[in-house]
Coordinates of C-alpha atoms in Angstrom, one line a residue:
X1 CA -26.2 -78.3 -0.1
X2 CA -25.2 -77.8 -3.7
X3 CA -28.3 -75.7 -4.4
X4 CA -27.7 -73.6 -1.3
X5 CA -24.1 -73.1 -2.3
X6 CA -25.2 -72.0 -5.8
X7 CA -27.7 -69.6 -4.2
X8 CA -25.0 -68.1 -1.9
X9 CA -22.5 -67.8 -4.7
X10 CA -25.1 -66.1 -6.9
X11 CA -26.0 -63.7 -4.1
X12 CA -22.4 -62.9 -3.3
X13 CA -21.6 -62.4 -7.0
X14 CA -24.6 -60.0 -7.4
X15 CA -23.4 -58.0 -4.3
X16 CA -19.9 -57.8 -5.7
X17 CA -21.3 -56.7 -9.1
X18 CA -23.4 -54.0 -7.4
X19 CA -20.4 -52.7 -5.4
X20 CA -18.1 -52.8 -8.4
X21 CA -20.7 -50.9 -10.4
X22 CA -21.0 -48.2 -7.7
X23 CA -17.2 -47.9 -7.5
X24 CA -17.0 -47.5 -11.3
X25 CA -19.8 -44.9 -11.2
X26 CA -18.1 -43.0 -8.4
X27 CA -14.8 -43.1 -10.2
X28 CA -16.4 -41.8 -13.4
X29 CA -18.1 -39.0 -11.5
X30 CA -14.8 -37.9 -10.0
X31 CA -13.1 -38.1 -13.4
X32 CA -15.9 -36.0 -15.0
X33 CA -15.8 -33.5 -12.1
X34 CA -12.1 -33.1 -12.5
X35 CA -12.5 -32.4 -16.2
X36 CA -15.2 -29.8 -15.4
X37 CA -13.3 -28.1 -12.6
X38 CA -11.7 -24.8 -13.4
X39 CA -7.9 -24.9 -14.0
X40 CA -7.4 -21.8 -11.8
X41 CA -7.2 -21.9 -8.1
X42 CA -9.7 -20.2 -5.8
X43 CA -7.2 -17.3 -5.3
X44 CA -6.9 -16.8 -9.1
X45 CA -10.7 -16.7 -9.4
X46 CA -11.6 -14.2 -6.7
X47 CA -14.8 -12.3 -7.2
X48 CA -14.6 -10.4 -3.9
X49 CA -11.5 -9.0 -2.2
X50 CA -10.5 -6.7 0.7
X51 CA -8.1 -3.8 0.1
X52 CA -6.4 -1.9 2.9
X53 CA -6.2 1.9 2.6
X54 CA -5.4 4.8 4.9
X55 CA -8.3 6.8 6.3
X56 CA -9.1 10.3 4.9
X57 CA -9.3 11.6 1.4
X58 CA -8.3 8.3 -0.2
X59 CA -11.6 6.8 1.0
X60 CA -13.4 9.1 -1.5
X61 CA -11.0 8.0 -4.3
X62 CA -11.6 4.3 -3.5
X63 CA -15.4 4.7 -3.6
X64 CA -14.9 5.3 -7.3
X65 CA -12.5 2.4 -7.6
X66 CA -15.1 0.2 -6.0
X67 CA -17.7 1.3 -8.5
X68 CA -15.3 0.7 -11.4
X69 CA -14.4 -2.8 -10.2
X70 CA -18.1 -3.7 -9.7
X71 CA -18.6 -3.0 -13.4
X72 CA -15.8 -5.5 -14.1
X73 CA -17.3 -8.2 -11.9
X74 CA -15.0 -7.7 -8.9
X75 CA -16.4 -6.7 -5.5
X76 CA -14.0 -4.7 -3.4
X77 CA -14.4 -4.1 0.4
X78 CA -12.1 -1.3 1.6
X79 CA -10.5 -1.9 5.0
X80 CA -9.5 1.5 6.5
X81 CA -6.4 1.9 8.6
X82 CA -5.1 4.9 10.6
X83 CA -1.4 4.4 10.4
X84 CA 1.3 3.1 8.1
X85 CA 2.3 0.0 10.0
X86 CA -0.9 -2.0 9.9
X87 CA -1.8 -2.5 6.2
X88 CA 1.3 -4.6 5.4
X89 CA 1.0 -6.7 8.5
X90 CA -2.7 -7.4 7.6
X91 CA -1.7 -8.2 4.0
X92 CA 1.1 -10.6 5.2
X93 CA -1.4 -12.4 7.5
X94 CA -3.9 -12.8 4.7
X95 CA -6.5 -10.6 6.5
X96 CA -6.7 -8.5 3.3
X97 CA -5.9 -9.3 -0.3
X98 CA -4.2 -6.0 -1.3
X99 CA -3.3 -2.6 0.0
X100 CA -2.7 0.8 -1.5
X101 CA -0.8 3.3 0.6
X102 CA 3.0 3.1 0.3
X103 CA 6.0 3.8 -1.9
X104 CA 8.8 1.5 -2.8
X105 CA 11.4 2.8 -0.3
X106 CA 8.9 2.2 2.5
X107 CA 8.1 -1.3 1.3
X108 CA 11.8 -2.2 0.8
X109 CA 12.5 -1.2 4.4
X110 CA 9.4 -3.2 5.7
X111 CA 10.6 -6.3 3.8
X112 CA 14.1 -5.9 5.2
X113 CA 13.0 -5.4 8.8
X114 CA 9.8 -7.5 8.9
X115 CA 10.4 -10.2 6.3
X116 CA 7.2 -9.5 4.4
X117 CA 6.4 -11.2 1.1
X118 CA 4.8 -8.3 -0.7
X119 CA 5.1 -6.9 -4.2
X120 CA 4.1 -3.9 -6.2
X121 CA 1.5 -4.4 -8.9
X122 CA 0.3 -1.0 -10.1
X123 CA 1.1 2.7 -9.4
X124 CA -1.6 5.0 -8.0
X125 CA -0.3 8.5 -7.2
X126 CA 2.6 10.6 -5.9
X127 CA 2.4 13.2 -3.1
X128 CA 5.5 15.4 -3.1
X129 CA 6.5 15.8 0.5
X130 CA 6.8 19.4 1.7
X131 CA 8.4 21.6 4.3
X132 CA 5.7 23.5 6.1
X133 CA 5.8 26.4 8.6
X134 CA 3.2 28.7 10.2
X135 CA 5.9 31.1 11.5
X136 CA 8.1 31.7 8.4
X137 CA 7.3 32.5 4.8
X138 CA 10.6 31.1 3.3
X139 CA 13.3 28.7 4.0
X140 CA 15.8 31.5 4.2
X141 CA 13.9 33.0 7.1
X142 CA 14.5 30.0 9.3
X143 CA 16.6 31.2 12.3
X144 CA 19.7 29.5 13.6
X145 CA 18.8 26.7 15.9
X146 CA 15.3 26.3 14.3
X147 CA 13.5 23.2 15.4
X148 CA 12.3 21.2 12.4
X149 CA 10.1 18.1 12.7
X150 CA 10.5 15.1 10.4
X151 CA 8.7 11.7 10.1
X152 CA 10.6 9.1 12.2
X153 CA 10.0 6.0 10.0
X154 CA 13.2 5.2 8.0
X155 CA 12.0 5.8 4.4
X156 CA 10.2 9.1 5.1
X157 CA 12.9 10.4 7.4
X158 CA 15.4 10.0 4.6
X159 CA 13.0 11.6 2.3
X160 CA 12.5 14.6 4.6
X161 CA 16.3 15.0 5.1
X162 CA 16.8 15.1 1.4
X163 CA 14.3 17.9 1.1
X164 CA 16.3 19.9 3.7
X165 CA 19.5 19.2 1.8
X166 CA 17.9 20.3 -1.4
X167 CA 17.0 23.6 0.3
X168 CA 20.5 24.1 1.6
X169 CA 19.5 23.7 5.3
X170 CA 21.7 20.7 5.9
X171 CA 24.2 18.6 3.9
X172 CA 24.2 14.8 4.0
X173 CA 27.4 12.6 3.8
X174 CA 28.4 11.7 0.2
X175 CA 26.9 8.5 -0.9
X176 CA 24.0 8.6 1.6
X177 CA 21.0 6.8 0.2
X178 CA 17.3 7.4 0.4
X179 CA 17.2 5.9 3.9
X180 CA 19.4 8.6 5.4
X181 CA 19.1 9.4 9.2
X182 CA 20.2 12.3 11.3
X183 CA 23.5 10.4 11.8
X184 CA 24.2 11.1 8.1
X185 CA 24.1 14.9 8.5
X186 CA 27.6 16.1 7.6
X187 CA 27.0 19.8 7.7
X188 CA 24.4 21.9 9.6
X189 CA 25.4 25.5 9.2
X190 CA 22.3 26.9 10.9
X191 CA 22.6 24.4 13.8
X192 CA 18.9 23.4 13.2
X193 CA 17.5 20.8 15.6
X194 CA 15.9 17.8 13.9
X195 CA 12.9 16.5 15.9
X196 CA 11.8 13.0 14.9
X197 CA 8.1 12.4 15.2
X198 CA 5.5 9.8 14.0
X199 CA 4.4 10.6 10.5
X200 CA 0.8 11.1 11.7
X201 CA 1.9 13.5 14.5
X202 CA 4.5 15.7 12.8
X203 CA 1.9 17.7 10.8
X204 CA -0.2 18.4 13.8
X205 CA 2.9 19.6 15.6
X206 CA 3.7 22.5 13.2
X207 CA 2.3 25.1 15.7
X208 CA 5.0 24.0 18.2
X209 CA 7.8 23.8 15.7
X210 CA 9.6 26.3 13.5
X211 CA 8.9 24.1 10.5
X212 CA 8.2 20.4 9.7
X213 CA 8.6 18.1 6.7
X214 CA 5.2 16.5 6.3
X215 CA 3.7 13.9 4.0
X216 CA 1.1 15.5 1.8
X217 CA -1.8 13.2 3.0
X218 CA -1.0 14.0 6.6
X219 CA -0.6 17.7 5.8
X220 CA -4.2 17.7 4.5
X221 CA -5.4 15.9 7.6
X222 CA -3.6 18.4 9.8
X223 CA -5.2 21.4 8.1
X224 CA -2.0 22.6 6.5
X225 CA -2.4 24.5 3.2
X226 CA -0.2 25.3 0.2
X227 CA 0.3 28.7 1.8
X228 CA 2.0 27.0 4.7
X229 CA 4.4 25.1 2.4
X230 CA 7.8 26.9 2.1
X231 CA 9.5 24.1 0.1
X232 CA 8.7 20.9 -1.7
X233 CA 10.7 17.9 -3.1
X234 CA 11.4 17.8 -6.8
X235 CA 8.8 15.8 -8.8
X236 CA 11.1 14.7 -11.6
X237 CA 12.4 11.2 -11.2
X238 CA 10.6 10.9 -7.9
X239 CA 11.1 7.4 -6.4
X240 CA 8.1 7.9 -4.0
X241 CA 5.2 6.9 -6.2
X242 CA 2.5 5.0 -4.3
X243 CA 1.1 1.8 -5.5
X244 CA -1.2 -1.2 -5.0
X245 CA 0.5 -4.2 -3.5
X246 CA -0.3 -7.9 -3.0
X247 CA 1.3 -11.0 -1.6
X248 CA 4.1 -12.5 -3.7
X249 CA 2.7 -15.2 -5.9
X250 CA -0.6 -13.3 -6.6
X251 CA 0.9 -10.6 -8.9
X252 CA -0.2 -12.3 -12.1
X253 CA -3.7 -13.4 -10.9
X254 CA -6.7 -12.3 -13.0
X255 CA -8.3 -10.4 -10.0
X256 CA -5.1 -8.4 -9.5
X257 CA -5.2 -7.2 -13.1
X258 CA -8.9 -6.2 -12.7
X259 CA -8.0 -4.4 -9.5
X260 CA -5.3 -2.3 -11.1
X261 CA -7.4 -1.5 -14.1
X262 CA -10.2 -0.4 -11.7
X263 CA -7.8 2.2 -10.4
X264 CA -5.9 3.3 -13.5
X265 CA -8.7 5.0 -15.5
X266 CA -10.1 8.5 -16.2
X267 CA -13.0 8.2 -13.7
X268 CA -10.7 7.6 -10.8
X269 CA -8.2 10.2 -12.0
X270 CA -11.0 12.8 -12.0
X271 CA -11.9 12.0 -8.4
X272 CA -8.3 11.9 -7.4
X273 CA -7.7 15.4 -8.8
X274 CA -10.9 16.7 -7.2
X275 CA -10.0 15.3 -3.7
X276 CA -6.3 16.2 -3.6
X277 CA -6.7 19.6 -5.3
X278 CA -3.3 19.3 -7.0
X279 CA -1.4 18.3 -3.9
X280 CA -1.2 14.7 -5.3
X281 CA -0.6 13.6 -8.9
X282 CA -1.7 10.5 -10.7
X283 CA 1.4 8.4 -11.3
X284 CA 0.6 5.7 -13.8

């Protein structure tokens, strides 16, 4: 009985020792693994990202950006959208990591109306919005009652109305900000009719209008030329510079700095100038 008890005790002690040793070994491995793990999170250490852009000429520019980023160890996949509403929604949902298509007044309005958590991280370019016509050669030639198209999204409509005010076509109420609407028109001496259309449609509707204020990228897509442009917004102190944007909280991540640097360089500027032929200007 005594011998059997001693044998059982020895066996039990041996088992406990083995288990204790394994537990200690596991704990040591976890501790070592923790020491060896990088201090940055996965999001900070991204090596591949998705960037939302608008279809068209910008695709050519971003091919150069992709090549520049690859040299810096960052793989970029561009996700192409066909309108202005989708890229911010996709960014907010985490379907893409960044986007590059908008100016601050547009983002401010999107944040106000949609509650997005998006922030600017690096400027790209500015495209001065213009008043185009295929029927008249000068603003002064516009007849009384002329029908003028403008983009219908809040930031670009305000921008378009400010162009018309700058050209003396209308006058906005004093104190009207950059998000002006047709309700803010205080004077309309020529009794022009303002027709609000989607930004992607207004340029293609010039044939049916007397004139239209069109974003430069959509003007190019619509086949409009500088010869069709009868007025343009001032460039000095322009608040409508476009930029790269990311989710709030990512703005200081290493991959974001690499992304911005991959855009803001001479190789991309050269392609930008080639593609936009002076209708857009680098803005960094």
